[in-house]
Short mmCIF file of C-alpha atoms in Angstrom, two decimals:
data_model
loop_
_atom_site.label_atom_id
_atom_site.label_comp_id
_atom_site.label_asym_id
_atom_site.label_seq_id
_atom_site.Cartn_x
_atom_site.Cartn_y
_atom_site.Cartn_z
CA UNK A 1 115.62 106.07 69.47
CA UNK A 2 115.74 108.54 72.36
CA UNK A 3 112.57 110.26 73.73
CA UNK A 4 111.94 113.17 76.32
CA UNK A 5 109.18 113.27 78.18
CA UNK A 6 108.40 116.72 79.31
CA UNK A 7 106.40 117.81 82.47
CA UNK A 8 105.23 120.42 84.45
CA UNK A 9 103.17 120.40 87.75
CA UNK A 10 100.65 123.46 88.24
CA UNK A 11 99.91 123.88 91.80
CA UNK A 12 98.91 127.22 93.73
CA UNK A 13 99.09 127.63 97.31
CA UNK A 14 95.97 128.40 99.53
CA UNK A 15 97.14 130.92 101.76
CA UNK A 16 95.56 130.64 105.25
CA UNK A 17 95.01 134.32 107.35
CA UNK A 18 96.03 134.98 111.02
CA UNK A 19 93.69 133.11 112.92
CA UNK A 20 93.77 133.80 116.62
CA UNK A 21 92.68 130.98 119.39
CA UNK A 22 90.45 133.16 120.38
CA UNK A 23 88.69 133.28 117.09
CA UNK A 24 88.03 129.67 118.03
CA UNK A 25 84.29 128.55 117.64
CA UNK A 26 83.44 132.64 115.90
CA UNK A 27 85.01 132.55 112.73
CA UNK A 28 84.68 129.85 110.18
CA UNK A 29 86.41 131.09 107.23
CA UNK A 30 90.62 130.58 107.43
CA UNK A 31 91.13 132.66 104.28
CA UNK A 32 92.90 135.61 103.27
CA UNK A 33 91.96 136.13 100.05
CA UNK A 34 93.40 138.92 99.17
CA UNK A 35 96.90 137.32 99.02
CA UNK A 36 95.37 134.56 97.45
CA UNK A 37 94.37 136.79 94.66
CA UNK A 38 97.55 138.44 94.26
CA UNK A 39 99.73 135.66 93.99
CA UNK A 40 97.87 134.05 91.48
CA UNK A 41 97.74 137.11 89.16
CA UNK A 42 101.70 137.82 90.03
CA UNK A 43 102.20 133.89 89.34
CA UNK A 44 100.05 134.20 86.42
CA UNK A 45 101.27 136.84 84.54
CA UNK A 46 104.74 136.16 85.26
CA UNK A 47 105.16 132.65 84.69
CA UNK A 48 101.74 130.21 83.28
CA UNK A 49 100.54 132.83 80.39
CA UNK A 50 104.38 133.34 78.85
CA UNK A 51 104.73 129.87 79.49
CA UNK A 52 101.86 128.16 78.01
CA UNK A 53 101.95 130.34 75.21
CA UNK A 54 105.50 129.03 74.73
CA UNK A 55 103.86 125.31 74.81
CA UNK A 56 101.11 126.31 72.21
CA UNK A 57 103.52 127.86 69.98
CA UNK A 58 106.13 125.16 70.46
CA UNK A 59 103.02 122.55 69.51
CA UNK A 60 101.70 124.17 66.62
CA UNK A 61 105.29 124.98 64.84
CA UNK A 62 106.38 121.25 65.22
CA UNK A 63 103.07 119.77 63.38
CA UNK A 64 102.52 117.68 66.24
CA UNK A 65 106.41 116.63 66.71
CA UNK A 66 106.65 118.27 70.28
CA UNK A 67 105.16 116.26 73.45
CA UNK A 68 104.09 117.61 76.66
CA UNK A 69 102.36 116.36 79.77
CA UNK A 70 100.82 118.62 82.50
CA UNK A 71 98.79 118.05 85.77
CA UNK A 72 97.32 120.22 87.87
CA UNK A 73 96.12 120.49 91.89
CA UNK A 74 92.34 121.15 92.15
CA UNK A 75 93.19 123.53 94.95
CA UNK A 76 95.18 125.55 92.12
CA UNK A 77 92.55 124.97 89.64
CA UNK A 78 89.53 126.40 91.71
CA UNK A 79 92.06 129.59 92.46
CA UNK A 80 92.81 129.76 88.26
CA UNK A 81 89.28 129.20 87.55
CA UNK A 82 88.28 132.47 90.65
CA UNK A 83 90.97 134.73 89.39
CA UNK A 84 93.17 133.95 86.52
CA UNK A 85 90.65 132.25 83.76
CA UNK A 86 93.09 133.56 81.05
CA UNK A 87 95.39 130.38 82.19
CA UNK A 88 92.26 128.33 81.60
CA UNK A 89 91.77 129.30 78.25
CA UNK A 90 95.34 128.57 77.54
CA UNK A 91 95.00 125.41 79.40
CA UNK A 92 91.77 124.55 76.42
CA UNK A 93 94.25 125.75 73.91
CA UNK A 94 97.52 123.49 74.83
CA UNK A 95 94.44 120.69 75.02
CA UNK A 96 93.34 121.34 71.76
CA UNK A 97 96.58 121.37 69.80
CA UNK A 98 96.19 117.46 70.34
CA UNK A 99 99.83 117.21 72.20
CA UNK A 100 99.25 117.41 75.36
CA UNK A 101 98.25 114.35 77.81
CA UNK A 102 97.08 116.29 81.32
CA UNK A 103 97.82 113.58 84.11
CA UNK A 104 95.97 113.18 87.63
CA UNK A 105 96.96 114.17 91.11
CA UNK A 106 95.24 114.17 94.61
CA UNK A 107 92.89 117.12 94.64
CA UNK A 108 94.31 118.46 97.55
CA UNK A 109 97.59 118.30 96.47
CA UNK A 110 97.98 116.86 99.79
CA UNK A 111 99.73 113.81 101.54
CA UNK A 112 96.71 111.43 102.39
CA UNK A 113 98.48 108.47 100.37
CA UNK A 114 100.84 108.78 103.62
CA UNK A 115 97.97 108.54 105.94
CA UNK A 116 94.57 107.23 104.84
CA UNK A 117 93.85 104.82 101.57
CA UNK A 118 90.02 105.59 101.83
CA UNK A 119 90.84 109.68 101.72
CA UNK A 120 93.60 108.97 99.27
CA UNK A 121 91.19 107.04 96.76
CA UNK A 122 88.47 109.98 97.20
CA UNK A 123 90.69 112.78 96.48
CA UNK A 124 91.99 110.91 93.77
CA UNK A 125 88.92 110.50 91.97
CA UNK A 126 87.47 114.17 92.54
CA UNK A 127 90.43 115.22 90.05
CA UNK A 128 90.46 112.51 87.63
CA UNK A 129 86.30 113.62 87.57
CA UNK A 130 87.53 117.35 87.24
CA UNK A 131 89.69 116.70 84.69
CA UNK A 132 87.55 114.31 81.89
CA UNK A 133 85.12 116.79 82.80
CA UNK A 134 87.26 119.98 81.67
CA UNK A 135 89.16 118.41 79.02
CA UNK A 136 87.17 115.59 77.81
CA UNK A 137 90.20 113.04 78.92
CA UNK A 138 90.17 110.36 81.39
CA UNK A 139 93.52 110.72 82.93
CA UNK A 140 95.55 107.50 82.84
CA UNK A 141 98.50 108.21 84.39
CA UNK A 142 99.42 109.30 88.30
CA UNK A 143 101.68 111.87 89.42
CA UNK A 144 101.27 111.61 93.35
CA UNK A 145 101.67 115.00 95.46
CA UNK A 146 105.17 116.13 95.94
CA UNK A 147 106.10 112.73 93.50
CA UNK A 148 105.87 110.87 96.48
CA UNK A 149 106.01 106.97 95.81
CA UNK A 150 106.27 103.74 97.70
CA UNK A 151 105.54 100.24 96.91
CA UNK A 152 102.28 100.29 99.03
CA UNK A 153 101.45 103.92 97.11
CA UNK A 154 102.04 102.07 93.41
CA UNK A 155 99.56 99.61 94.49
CA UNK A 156 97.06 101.32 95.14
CA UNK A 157 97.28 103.67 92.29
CA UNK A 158 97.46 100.41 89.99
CA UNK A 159 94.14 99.34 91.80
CA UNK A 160 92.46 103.05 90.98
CA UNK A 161 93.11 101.41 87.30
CA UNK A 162 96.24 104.05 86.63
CA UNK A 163 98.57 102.47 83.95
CA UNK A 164 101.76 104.46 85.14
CA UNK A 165 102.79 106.97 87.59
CA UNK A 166 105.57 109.48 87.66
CA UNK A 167 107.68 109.41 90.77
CA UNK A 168 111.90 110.36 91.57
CA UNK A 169 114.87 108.70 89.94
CA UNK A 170 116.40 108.97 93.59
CA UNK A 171 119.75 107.40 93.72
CA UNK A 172 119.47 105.89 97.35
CA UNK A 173 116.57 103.88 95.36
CA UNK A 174 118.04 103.19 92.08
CA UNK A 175 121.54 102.96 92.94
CA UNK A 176 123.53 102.17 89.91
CA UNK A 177 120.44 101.61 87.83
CA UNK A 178 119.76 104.54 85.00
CA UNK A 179 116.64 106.94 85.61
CA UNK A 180 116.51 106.36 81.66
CA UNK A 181 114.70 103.48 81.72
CA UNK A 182 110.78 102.20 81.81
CA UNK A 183 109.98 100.50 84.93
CA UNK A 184 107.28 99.01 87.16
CA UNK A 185 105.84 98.97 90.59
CA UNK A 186 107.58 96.32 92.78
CA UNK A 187 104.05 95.29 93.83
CA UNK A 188 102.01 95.30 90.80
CA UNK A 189 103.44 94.53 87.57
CA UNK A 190 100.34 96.67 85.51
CA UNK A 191 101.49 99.48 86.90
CA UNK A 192 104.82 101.49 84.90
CA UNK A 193 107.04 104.09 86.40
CA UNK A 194 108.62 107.01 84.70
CA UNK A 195 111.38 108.48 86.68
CA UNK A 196 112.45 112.14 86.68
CA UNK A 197 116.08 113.23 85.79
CA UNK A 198 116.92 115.27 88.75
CA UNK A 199 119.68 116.31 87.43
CA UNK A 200 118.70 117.29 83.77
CA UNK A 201 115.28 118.80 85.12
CA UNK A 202 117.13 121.19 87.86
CA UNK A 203 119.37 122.16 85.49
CA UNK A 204 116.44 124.14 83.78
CA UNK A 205 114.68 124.78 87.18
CA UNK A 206 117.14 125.48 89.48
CA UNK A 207 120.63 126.63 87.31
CA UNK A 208 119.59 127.67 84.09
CA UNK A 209 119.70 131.52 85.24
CA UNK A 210 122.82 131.06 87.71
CA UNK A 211 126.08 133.28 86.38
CA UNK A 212 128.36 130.83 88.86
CA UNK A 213 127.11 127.56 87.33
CA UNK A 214 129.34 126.14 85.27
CA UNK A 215 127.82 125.53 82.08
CA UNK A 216 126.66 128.77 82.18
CA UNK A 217 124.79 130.00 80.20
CA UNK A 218 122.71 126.82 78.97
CA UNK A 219 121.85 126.90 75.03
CA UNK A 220 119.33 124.08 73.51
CA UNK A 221 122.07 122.33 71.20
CA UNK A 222 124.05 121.94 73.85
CA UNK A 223 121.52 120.24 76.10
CA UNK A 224 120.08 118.25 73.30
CA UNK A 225 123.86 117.26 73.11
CA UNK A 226 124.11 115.85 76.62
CA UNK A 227 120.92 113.95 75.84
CA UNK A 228 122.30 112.89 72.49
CA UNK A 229 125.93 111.40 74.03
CA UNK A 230 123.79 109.29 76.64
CA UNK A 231 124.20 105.42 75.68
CA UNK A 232 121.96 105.01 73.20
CA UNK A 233 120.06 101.90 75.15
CA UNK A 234 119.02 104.89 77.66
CA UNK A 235 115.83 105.38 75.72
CA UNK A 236 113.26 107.83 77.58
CA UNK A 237 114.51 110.83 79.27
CA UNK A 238 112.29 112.36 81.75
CA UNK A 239 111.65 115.95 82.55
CA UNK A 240 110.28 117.04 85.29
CA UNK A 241 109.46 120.41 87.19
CA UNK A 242 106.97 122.97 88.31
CA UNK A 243 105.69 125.42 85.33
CA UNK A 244 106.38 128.45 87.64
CA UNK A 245 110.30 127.80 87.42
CA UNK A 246 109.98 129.29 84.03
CA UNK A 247 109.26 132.63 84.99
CA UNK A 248 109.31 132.66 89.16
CA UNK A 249 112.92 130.72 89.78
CA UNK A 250 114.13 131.33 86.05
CA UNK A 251 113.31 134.98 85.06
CA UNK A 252 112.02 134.99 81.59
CA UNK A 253 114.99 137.95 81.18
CA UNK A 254 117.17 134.82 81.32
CA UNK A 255 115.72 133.95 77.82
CA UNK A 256 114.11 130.95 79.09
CA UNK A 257 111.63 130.82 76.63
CA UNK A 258 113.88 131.28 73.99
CA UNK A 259 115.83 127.95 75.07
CA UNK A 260 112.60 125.95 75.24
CA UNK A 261 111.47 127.20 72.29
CA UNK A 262 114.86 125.86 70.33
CA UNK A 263 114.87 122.34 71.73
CA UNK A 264 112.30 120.70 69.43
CA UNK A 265 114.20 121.92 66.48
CA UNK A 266 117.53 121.02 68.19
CA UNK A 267 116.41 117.41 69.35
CA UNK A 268 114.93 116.42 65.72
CA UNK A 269 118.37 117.24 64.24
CA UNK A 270 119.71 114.83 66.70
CA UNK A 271 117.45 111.92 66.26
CA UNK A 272 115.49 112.56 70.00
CA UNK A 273 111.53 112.70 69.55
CA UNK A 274 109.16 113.76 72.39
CA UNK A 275 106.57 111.85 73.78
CA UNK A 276 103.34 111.86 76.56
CA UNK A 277 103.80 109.32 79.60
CA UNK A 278 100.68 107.30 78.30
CA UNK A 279 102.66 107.00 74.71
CA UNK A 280 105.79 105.62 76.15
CA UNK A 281 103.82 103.43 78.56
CA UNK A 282 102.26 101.72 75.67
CA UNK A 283 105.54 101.27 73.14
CA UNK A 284 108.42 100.43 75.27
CA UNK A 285 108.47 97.63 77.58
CA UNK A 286 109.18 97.68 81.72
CA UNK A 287 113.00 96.39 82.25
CA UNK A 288 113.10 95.89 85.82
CA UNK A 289 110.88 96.32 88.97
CA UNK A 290 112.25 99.69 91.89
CA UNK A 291 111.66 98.78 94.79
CA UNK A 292 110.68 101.29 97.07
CA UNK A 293 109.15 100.04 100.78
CA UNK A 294 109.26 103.91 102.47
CA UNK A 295 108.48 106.87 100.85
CA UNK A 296 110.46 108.92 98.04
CA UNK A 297 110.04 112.29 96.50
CA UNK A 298 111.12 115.17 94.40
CA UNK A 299 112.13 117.37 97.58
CA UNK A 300 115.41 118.06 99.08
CA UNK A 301 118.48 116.64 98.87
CA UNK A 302 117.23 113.32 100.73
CA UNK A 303 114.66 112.85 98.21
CA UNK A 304 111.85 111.92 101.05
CA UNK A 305 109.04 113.06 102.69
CA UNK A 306 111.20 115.07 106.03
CA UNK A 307 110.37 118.12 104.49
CA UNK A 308 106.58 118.30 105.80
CA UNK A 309 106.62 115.53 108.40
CA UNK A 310 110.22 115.45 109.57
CA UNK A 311 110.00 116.95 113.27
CA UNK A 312 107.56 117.32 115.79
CA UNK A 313 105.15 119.65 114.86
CA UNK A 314 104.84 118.58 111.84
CA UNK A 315 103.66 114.96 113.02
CA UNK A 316 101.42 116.13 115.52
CA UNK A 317 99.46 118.83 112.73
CA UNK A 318 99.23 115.43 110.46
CA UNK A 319 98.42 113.13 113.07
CA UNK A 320 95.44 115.74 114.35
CA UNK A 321 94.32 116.28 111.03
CA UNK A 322 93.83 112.85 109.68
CA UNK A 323 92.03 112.06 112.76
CA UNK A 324 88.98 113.38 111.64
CA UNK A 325 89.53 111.40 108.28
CA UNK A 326 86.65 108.98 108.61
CA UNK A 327 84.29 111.51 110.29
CA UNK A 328 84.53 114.41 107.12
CA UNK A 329 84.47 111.24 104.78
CA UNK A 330 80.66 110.22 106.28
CA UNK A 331 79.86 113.97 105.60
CA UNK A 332 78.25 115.97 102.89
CA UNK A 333 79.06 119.27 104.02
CA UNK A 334 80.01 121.25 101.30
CA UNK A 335 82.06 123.98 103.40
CA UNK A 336 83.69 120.84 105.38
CA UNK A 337 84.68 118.80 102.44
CA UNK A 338 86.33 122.20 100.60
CA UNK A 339 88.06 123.10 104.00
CA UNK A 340 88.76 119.47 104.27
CA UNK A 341 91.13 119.70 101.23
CA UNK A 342 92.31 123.25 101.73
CA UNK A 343 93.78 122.03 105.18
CA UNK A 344 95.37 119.04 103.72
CA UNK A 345 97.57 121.30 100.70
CA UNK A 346 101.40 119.80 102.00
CA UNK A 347 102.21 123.56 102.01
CA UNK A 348 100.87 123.86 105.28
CA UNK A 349 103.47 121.23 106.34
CA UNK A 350 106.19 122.59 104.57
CA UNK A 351 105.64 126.16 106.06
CA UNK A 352 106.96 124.22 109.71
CA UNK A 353 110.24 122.97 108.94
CA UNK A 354 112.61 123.50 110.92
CA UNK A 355 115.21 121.19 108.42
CA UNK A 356 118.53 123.83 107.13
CA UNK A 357 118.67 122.58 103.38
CA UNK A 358 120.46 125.92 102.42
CA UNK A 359 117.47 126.83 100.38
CA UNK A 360 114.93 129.47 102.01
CA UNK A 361 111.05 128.79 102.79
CA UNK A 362 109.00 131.05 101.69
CA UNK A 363 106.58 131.07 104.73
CA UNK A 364 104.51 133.35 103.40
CA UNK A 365 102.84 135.67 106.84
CA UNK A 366 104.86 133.13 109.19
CA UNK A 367 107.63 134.65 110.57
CA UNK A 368 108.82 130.98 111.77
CA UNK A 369 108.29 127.64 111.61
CA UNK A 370 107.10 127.82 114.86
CA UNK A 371 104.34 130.36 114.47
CA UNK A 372 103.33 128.85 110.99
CA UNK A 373 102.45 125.66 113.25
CA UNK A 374 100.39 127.79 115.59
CA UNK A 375 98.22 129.01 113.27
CA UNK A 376 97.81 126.16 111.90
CA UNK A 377 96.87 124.24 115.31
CA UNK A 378 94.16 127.32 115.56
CA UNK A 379 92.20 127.19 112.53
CA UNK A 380 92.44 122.71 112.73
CA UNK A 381 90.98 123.24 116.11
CA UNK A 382 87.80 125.39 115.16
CA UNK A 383 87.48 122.59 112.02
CA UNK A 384 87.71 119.58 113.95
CA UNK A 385 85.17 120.78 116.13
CA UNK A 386 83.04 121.64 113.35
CA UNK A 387 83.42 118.41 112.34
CA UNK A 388 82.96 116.95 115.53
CA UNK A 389 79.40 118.82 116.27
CA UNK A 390 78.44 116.50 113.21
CA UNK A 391 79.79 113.50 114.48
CA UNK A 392 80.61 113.58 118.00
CA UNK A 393 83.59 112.13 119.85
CA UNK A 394 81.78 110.66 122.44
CA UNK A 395 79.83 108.38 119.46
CA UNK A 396 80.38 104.44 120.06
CA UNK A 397 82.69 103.06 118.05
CA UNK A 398 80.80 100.56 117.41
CA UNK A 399 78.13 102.95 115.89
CA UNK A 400 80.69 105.02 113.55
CA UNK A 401 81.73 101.64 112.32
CA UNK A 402 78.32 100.80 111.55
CA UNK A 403 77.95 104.23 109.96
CA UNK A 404 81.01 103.86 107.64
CA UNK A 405 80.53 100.23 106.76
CA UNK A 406 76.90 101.31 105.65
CA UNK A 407 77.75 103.94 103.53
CA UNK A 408 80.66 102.07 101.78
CA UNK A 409 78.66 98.57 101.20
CA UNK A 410 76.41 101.98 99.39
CA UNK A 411 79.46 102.45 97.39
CA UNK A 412 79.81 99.22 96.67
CA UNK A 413 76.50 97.84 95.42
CA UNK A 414 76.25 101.69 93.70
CA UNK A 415 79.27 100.70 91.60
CA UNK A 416 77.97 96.93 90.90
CA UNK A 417 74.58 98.39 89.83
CA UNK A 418 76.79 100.85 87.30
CA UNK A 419 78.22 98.15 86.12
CA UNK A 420 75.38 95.95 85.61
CA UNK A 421 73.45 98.82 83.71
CA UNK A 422 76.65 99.66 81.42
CA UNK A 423 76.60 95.63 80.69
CA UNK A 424 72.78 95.95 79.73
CA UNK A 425 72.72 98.79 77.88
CA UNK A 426 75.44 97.49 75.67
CA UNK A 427 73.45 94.56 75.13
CA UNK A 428 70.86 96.49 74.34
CA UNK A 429 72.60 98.58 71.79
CA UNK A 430 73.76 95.37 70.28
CA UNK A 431 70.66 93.33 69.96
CA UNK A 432 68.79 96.55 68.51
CA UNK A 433 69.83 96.05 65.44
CA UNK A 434 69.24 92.62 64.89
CA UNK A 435 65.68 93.15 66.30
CA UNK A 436 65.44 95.82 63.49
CA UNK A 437 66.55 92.81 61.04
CA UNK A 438 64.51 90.22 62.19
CA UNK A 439 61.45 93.12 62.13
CA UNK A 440 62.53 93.88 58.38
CA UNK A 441 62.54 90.08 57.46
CA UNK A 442 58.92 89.30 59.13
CA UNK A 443 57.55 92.64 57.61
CA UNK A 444 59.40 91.78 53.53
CA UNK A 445 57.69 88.05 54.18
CA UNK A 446 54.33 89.17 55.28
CA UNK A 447 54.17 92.32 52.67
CA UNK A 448 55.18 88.66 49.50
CA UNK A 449 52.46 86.50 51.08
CA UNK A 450 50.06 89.28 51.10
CA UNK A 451 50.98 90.11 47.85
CA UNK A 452 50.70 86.14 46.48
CA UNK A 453 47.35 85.95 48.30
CA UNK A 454 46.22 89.52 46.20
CA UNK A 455 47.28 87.77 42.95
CA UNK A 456 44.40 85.73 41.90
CA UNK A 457 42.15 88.31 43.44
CA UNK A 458 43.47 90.65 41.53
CA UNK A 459 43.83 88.16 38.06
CA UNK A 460 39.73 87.71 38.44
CA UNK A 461 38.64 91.29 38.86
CA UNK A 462 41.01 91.89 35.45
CA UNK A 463 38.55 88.99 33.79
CA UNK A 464 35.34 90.28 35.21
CA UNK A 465 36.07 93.73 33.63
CA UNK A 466 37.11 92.15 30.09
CA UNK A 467 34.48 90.10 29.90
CA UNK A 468 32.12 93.00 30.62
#
């Protein structure tokens, strides 16, 4: 029987002001939060409320029939949270219809699996915490920044104890292998991959509104029908895109909503259920390793990472920032460790390429990819030397070394000590109540012996009083 899987990425851009060099050392806060504002509310009200109300209403009419996944950047969350808490409460609402599994992503919604594993891990875990703690779910399953994915990537995901990840069914990976199928990381076996249907998932996000395409216009039986004709070994069927194409790239005059709201109906005439990643992880079984040694993604037509580190700029605003990896990681500086993940959004990367992909980038105040790197350069120069008045450059090696293996043998014996308590207080729990039954058994046998002892005492004072 043929599934879909059914995602959509939440992710809102931080937009950085004009920051001048010589505002260098002065000015601390790289901001403009008026734009900020805006575009969330545009974003908001245009796209995520008409959409997830879609999702809740598509949940609720199919009694539980209709599948949906969702992650979301903590970046974009914090924003939601500041300005648009109606997408929240929608968010609590999608949660609470009981069909939809919300996945994890770096915090940043940066590229630090490209760079550092120790910065990777952390902003890792500051979203998996964020999200058990707003939806009561730990998140088992990865979607990586961008979908980027490598062998080295899928390990270390499968070491954060992930069970699957979502990454590109890219055809200079696959080759003639079928996106349509369950399979695992090249590296570690635990670890299953779900991989998107470019072609299915840009038909929504990309064509579904285009007059010149030519299966225009799109209706849900017919796309059911294409999913329907597929071999029927091709089992899982996986859609993927960003929530604001319904809405922002597909105008909801299109009758978007109209054609997402007819597939469930549409796909249970044919046969085709929905599912979560986490559900298909655990019924079907992995058919084949992908092998992947450099990095893939859902962007462009070459499917890799060019698009934010593909010239020179790019590489040198990377390189830069990731130098002061290790340094912000000793920290606990609140306003460091926010700006820390701020400057690490891939946006800021994507705002300097110079690549033609026929596509326009919406650079936001840039007027080039040129000045966008400028800026950039700026405000990472007044950081690093924020960070640096913490940690200076001139500190031995040897010393920082010393500093960082401290604080993660911390980490370590922290975690061991967790561990040891979790293992002690279930233990506890356990031998509790036979305690209480070995407490129940001494009190029942004292209580009969006290009681037999009583007897004759008891048999005598009865005489005494007849004979009197």
């Amino acid at each position: 029987m043929k599934t879909i899987c059914l995602y959509f990425e939440i992710h809102q851009i931080i937009h950085l002001k004009r920051y001048r060099c010589f505002d260098i050392g002065r000015d601390h806060y790289y901001y403009d939060d008026y734009e900020n504002e805006r575009t969330i509310n545009e974003i908001a009200e245009r796209s995520y409320i008409p959409a997830l109300n879609t999702l809740i209403e598509m949940a609720k009419n199919s009694n539980g029939a209709f599948k949906v996944a969702v992650s979301l950047s903590g970046v974009g969350l914090e924003q939601l949270e500041m300005y648009a808490p109606t997408v929240i409460e929608l968010l609590h609402q999608l949660n609470d219809t009981g069909c939809c599994e919300f996945l994890c992503e770096p915090y940043s919604h940066g590229l630090s699996s490209l760079a550092n594993e120790e910065c990777f891990r952390e902003d890792v875990e500051a979203m998996r915490t964020k999200i058990t703690q707003m939806f009561g779910k730990t998140p088992k399953v990865f979607r990586n920044s961008g979908l980027i994915y490598s062998n080295e990537i899928g390990s270390m995901v499968a070491d954060m104890g992930f069970k699957g990840m979502l990454t590109e069914g890219a055809k200079h990976v696959l080759g003639w292998k079928s996106p349509h199928y369950l399979y695992h990381c090249a590296h570690n076996q635990k670890l299953k991959l779900l991989l998107r249907d470019y072609k299915l998932s840009d038909d929504i996000s990309l064509r579904f509104s285009d007059s010149d395409w030519a299966e225009y216009p799109l209706f849900a039986d017919k796309y059911i029908g294409w999913i329907a004709d597929m071999p029927e070994e091709e089992q899982v069927i996986n859609i993927f895109m960003e929530l604001s194409s319904i809405g922002i790239s597909q105008p909801l005059s299109s009758n978007i909503l109209e054609f997402l709201k007819a597939l469930p109906q549409c796909a249970k005439e044919k046969g085709i259920t929905f599912s979560t990643p986490s559900e298909i992880i655990s019924k079907l079984k992995s058919v084949d390793q992908i092998d992947v040694p450099y990095p893939m993604s859902w962007i462009d037509e070459e499917r890799d990472t060019s698009c934010w580190l593909g010239n020179i700029m790019q590489r040198e605003a990377f390189d830069k920032l990731y130098s002061v990896a290790e340094r912000v990681h000793l920290c606990n500086d609140r306003r460091i460790k926010q700006d820390w993940s701020y400057m690490q959004a891939s946006n800021n990367f994507r705002f300097m390429t110079t690549k033609n992909t026929g596509i326009d980038v919406n650079r936001g105040i840039y007027d080039s990819p040129f000045d966008a790197f400028t800026n950039y350069m700026n405000i990472l120069g007044d950081f690093i030397s924020r960070v640096n008045s913490l940690y200076p450059v001139d500190m031995e090696s040897e010393e920082l070394n010393s500093l960082i293996t401290t604080i993660k043998n911390q980490g370590d014996e922290i975690t061991l000590l967790n561990k040891e308590i979790a293992k002690l207080q279930a233990k506890l729990e356990k031998a509790q109540p036979k305690e209480a039954k070995k407490t129940t058994k001494k009190a029942k046998k004292a209580e009969e012996k006290a009681a037999v002892e009583e007897a004759p005492k008891k048999a005598k004072k009865t005489t005494k009083k007849k004979a009197e």
